[in-house]
Tab-separated table of C-alpha atoms in Angstrom:
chain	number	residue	atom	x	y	z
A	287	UNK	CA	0.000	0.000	0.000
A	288	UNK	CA	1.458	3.716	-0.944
A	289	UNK	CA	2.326	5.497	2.363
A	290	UNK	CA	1.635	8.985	3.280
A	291	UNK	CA	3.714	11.180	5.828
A	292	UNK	CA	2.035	13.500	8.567
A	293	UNK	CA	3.492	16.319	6.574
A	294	UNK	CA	1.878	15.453	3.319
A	295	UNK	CA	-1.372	14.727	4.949
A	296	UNK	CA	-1.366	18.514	6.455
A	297	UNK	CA	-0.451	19.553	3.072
A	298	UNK	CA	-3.449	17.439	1.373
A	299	UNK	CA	-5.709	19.415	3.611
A	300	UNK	CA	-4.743	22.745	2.961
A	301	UNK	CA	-4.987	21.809	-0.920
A	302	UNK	CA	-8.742	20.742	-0.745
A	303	UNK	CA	-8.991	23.991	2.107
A	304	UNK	CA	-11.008	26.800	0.465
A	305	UNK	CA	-9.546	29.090	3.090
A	306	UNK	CA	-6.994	29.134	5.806
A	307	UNK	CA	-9.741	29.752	8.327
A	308	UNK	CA	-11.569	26.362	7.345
A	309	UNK	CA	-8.169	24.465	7.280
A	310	UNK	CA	-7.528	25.524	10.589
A	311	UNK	CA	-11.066	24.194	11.632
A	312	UNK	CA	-10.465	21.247	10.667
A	313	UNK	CA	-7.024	20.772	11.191
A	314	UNK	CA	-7.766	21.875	14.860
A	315	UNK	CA	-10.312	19.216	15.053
A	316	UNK	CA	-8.084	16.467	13.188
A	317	UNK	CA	-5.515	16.927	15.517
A	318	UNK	CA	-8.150	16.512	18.584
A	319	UNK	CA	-9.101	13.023	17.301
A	320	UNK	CA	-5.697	12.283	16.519
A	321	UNK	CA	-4.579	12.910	20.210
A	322	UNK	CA	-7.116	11.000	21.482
A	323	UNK	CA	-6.694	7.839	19.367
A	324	UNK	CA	-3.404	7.545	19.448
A	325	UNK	CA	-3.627	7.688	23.204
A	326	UNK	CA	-6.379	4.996	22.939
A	327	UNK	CA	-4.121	3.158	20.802
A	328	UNK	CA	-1.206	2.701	22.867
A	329	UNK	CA	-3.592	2.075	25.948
A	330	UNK	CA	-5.388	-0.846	23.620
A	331	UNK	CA	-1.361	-1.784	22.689
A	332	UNK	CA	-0.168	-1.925	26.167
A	333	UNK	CA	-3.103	-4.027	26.998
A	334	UNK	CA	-1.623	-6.503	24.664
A	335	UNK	CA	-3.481	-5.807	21.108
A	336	UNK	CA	-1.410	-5.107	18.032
A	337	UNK	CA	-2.522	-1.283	16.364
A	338	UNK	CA	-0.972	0.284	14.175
A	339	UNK	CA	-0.085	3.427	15.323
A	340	UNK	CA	1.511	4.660	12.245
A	341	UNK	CA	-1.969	4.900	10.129
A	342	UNK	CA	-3.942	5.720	13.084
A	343	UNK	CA	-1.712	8.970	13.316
A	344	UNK	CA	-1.828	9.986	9.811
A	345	UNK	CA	-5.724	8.533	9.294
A	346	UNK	CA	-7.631	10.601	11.727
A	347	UNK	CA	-5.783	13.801	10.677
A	348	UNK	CA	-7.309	12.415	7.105
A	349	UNK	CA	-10.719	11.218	8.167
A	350	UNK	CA	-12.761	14.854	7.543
A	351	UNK	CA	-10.771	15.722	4.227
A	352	UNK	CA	-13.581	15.727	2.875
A	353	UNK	CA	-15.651	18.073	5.289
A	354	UNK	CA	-13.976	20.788	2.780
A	355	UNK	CA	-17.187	19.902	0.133
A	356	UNK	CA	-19.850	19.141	2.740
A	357	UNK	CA	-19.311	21.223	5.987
A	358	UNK	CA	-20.923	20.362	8.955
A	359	UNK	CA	-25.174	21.356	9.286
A	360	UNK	CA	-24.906	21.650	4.678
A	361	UNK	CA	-27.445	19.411	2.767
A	362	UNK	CA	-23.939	17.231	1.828
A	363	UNK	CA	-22.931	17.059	5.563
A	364	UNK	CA	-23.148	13.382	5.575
A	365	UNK	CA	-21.879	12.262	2.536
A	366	UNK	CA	-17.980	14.420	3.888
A	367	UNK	CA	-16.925	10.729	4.512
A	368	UNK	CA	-17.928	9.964	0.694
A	369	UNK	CA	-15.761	12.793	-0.922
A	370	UNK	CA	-12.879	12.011	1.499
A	371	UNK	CA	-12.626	8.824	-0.266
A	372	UNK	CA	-13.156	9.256	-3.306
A	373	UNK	CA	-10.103	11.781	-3.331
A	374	UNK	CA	-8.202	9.137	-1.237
A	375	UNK	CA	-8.797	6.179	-3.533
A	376	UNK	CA	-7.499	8.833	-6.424
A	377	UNK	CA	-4.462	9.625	-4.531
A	378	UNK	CA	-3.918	5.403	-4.443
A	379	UNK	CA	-4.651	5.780	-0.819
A	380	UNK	CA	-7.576	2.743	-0.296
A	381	UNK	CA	-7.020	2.173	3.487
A	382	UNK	CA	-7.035	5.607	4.470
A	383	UNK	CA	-10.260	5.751	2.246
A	384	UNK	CA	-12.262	2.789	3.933
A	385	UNK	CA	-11.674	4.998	6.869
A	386	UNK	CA	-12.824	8.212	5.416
A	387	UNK	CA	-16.135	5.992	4.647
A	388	UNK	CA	-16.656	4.157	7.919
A	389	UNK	CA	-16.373	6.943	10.417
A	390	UNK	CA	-19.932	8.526	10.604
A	391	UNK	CA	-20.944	7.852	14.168
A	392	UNK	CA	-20.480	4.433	14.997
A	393	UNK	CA	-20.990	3.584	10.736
A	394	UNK	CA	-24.466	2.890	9.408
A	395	UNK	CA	-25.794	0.013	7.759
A	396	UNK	CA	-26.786	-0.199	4.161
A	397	UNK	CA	-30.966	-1.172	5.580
A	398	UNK	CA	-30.350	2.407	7.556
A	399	UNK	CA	-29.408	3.865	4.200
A	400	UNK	CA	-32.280	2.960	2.480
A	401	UNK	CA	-35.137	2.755	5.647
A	402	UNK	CA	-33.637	6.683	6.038
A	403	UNK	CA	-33.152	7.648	2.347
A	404	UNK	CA	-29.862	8.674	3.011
A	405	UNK	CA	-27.569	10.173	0.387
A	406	UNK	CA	-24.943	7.616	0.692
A	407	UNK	CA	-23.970	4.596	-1.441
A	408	UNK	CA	-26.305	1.987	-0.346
A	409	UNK	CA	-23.398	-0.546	1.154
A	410	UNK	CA	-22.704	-0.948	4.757
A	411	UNK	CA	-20.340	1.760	6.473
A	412	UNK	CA	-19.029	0.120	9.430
A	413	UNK	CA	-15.905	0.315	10.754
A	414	UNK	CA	-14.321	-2.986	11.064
A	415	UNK	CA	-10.316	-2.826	12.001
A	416	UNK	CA	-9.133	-1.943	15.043
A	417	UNK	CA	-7.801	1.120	13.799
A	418	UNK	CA	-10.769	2.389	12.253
A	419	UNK	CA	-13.382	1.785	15.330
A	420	UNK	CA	-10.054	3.990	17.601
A	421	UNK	CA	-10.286	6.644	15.001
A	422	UNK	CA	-13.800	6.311	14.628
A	423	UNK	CA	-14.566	6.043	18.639
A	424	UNK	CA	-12.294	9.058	18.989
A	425	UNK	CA	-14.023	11.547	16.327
A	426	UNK	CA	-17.536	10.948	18.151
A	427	UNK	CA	-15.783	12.205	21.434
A	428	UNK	CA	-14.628	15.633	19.879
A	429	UNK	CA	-16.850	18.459	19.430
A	430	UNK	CA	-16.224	21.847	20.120
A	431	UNK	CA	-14.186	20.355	23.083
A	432	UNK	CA	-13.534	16.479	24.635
A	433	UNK	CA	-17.006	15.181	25.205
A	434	UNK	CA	-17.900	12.537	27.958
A	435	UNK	CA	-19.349	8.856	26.643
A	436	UNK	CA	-22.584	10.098	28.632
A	437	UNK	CA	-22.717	13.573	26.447
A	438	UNK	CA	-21.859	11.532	22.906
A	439	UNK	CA	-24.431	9.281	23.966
A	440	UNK	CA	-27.006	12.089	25.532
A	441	UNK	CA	-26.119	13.434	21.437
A	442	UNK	CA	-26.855	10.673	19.647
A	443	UNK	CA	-30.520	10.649	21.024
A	444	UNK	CA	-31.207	14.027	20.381
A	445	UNK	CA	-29.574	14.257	17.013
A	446	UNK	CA	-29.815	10.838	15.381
A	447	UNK	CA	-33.094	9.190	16.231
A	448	UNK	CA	-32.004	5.935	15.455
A	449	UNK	CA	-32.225	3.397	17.608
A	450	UNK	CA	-30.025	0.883	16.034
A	451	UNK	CA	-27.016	3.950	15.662
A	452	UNK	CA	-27.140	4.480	19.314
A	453	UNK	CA	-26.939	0.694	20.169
A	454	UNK	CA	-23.812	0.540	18.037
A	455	UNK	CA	-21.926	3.436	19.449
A	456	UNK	CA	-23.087	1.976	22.745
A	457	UNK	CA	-21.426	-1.125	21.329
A	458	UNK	CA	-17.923	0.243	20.266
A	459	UNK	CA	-17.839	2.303	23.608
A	460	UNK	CA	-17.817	-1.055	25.724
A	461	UNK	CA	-15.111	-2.468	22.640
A	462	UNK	CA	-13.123	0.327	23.009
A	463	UNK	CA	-13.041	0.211	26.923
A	464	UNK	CA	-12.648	-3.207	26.845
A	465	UNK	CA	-9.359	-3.692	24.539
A	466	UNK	CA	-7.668	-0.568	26.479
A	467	UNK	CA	-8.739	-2.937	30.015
A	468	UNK	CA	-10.963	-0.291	31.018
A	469	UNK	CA	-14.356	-0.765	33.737
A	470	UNK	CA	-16.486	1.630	32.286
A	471	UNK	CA	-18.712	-0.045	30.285
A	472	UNK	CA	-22.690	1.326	28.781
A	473	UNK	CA	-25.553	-0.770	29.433
């Protein structure tokens, strides 16, 4: 697989940027989840599980490229995982890409796709290596600041209204916390 450095992937961003003030809103939030999963990763890795650290540095600073086309609250908000593959997969990039696709929420399921009409291909979007439910796990905790497991969950109800999305981030919570040997674990 073609490798990327940290440096290039900064510089990848700023390309697609349409302004230094949205790079830097990303970046700022890339760099959040990046912080945060690599510190889950080496917890998971101490705890005896092989990660690698490597892609999970340069993959969550990559995992909103393409929030540059859909911004967050715009009609193409969703479909920012989409575009960030697509440009990934053109760049020869397909692991970084299957991340780019599986990190909305906790992923959704192709019968959520269609039962919701959503604007994404109708396939399932699930993240399924250990280095994509970290990355993954991590984005859902960053907002505007670190958020708590109870506030990402309090925001899933309010914002998502699907039942089956809130089991599963419910679900890679307690995987996460178990891998890393953690005790708090979401009934």
């Amino acid at each position: 697989m073609k490798k990327i450095t940290e440096k290039q992937a900064v510089e990848l961003l700023k390309k697609h940027a349409p302004s230094n003030s949205v790079f830097q809103k990303v970046y700022q939030h890339c760099k959040m989840v990046q912080k945060i999963a690599l510190s889950l990763a080496q917890e998971i890795q101490k705890n005896g599980h092989l990660v690698d650290l490597e892609f999970i540095k340069i993959a969550s600073l990559l995992h909103d490229l393409g929030r540059f086309q859909a911004p967050p609250k715009s009609e193409k908000s969703l479909q920012h995982g989409i575009i960030g593959a697509k440009i990934l997969r053109k760049l020869g990039l397909p692991r970084y890409a299957l991340l780019c696709e599986r990190h909305l929420g906790a992923g959704i399921t192709k019968e959520e796709i269609i039962k919701y009409k959503l604007p994404l291909p109708k396939k399932d979007l699930i993240p399924k290596t250990i280095e994509e439910k970290i990355i993954t796990y991590a984005d859902d905790l960053v907002g505007d600041r670190i958020l708590t497991v109870s506030e990402v969950v309090q925001r899933f109800k309010k914002e998502i209204k699907n039942p089956e999305a809130l089991k599963r981030m419910v679900r890679l919570h307690n995987e996460i916390e178990k891998l890393r040997g953690g005790t708090y674990f979401i009934q």
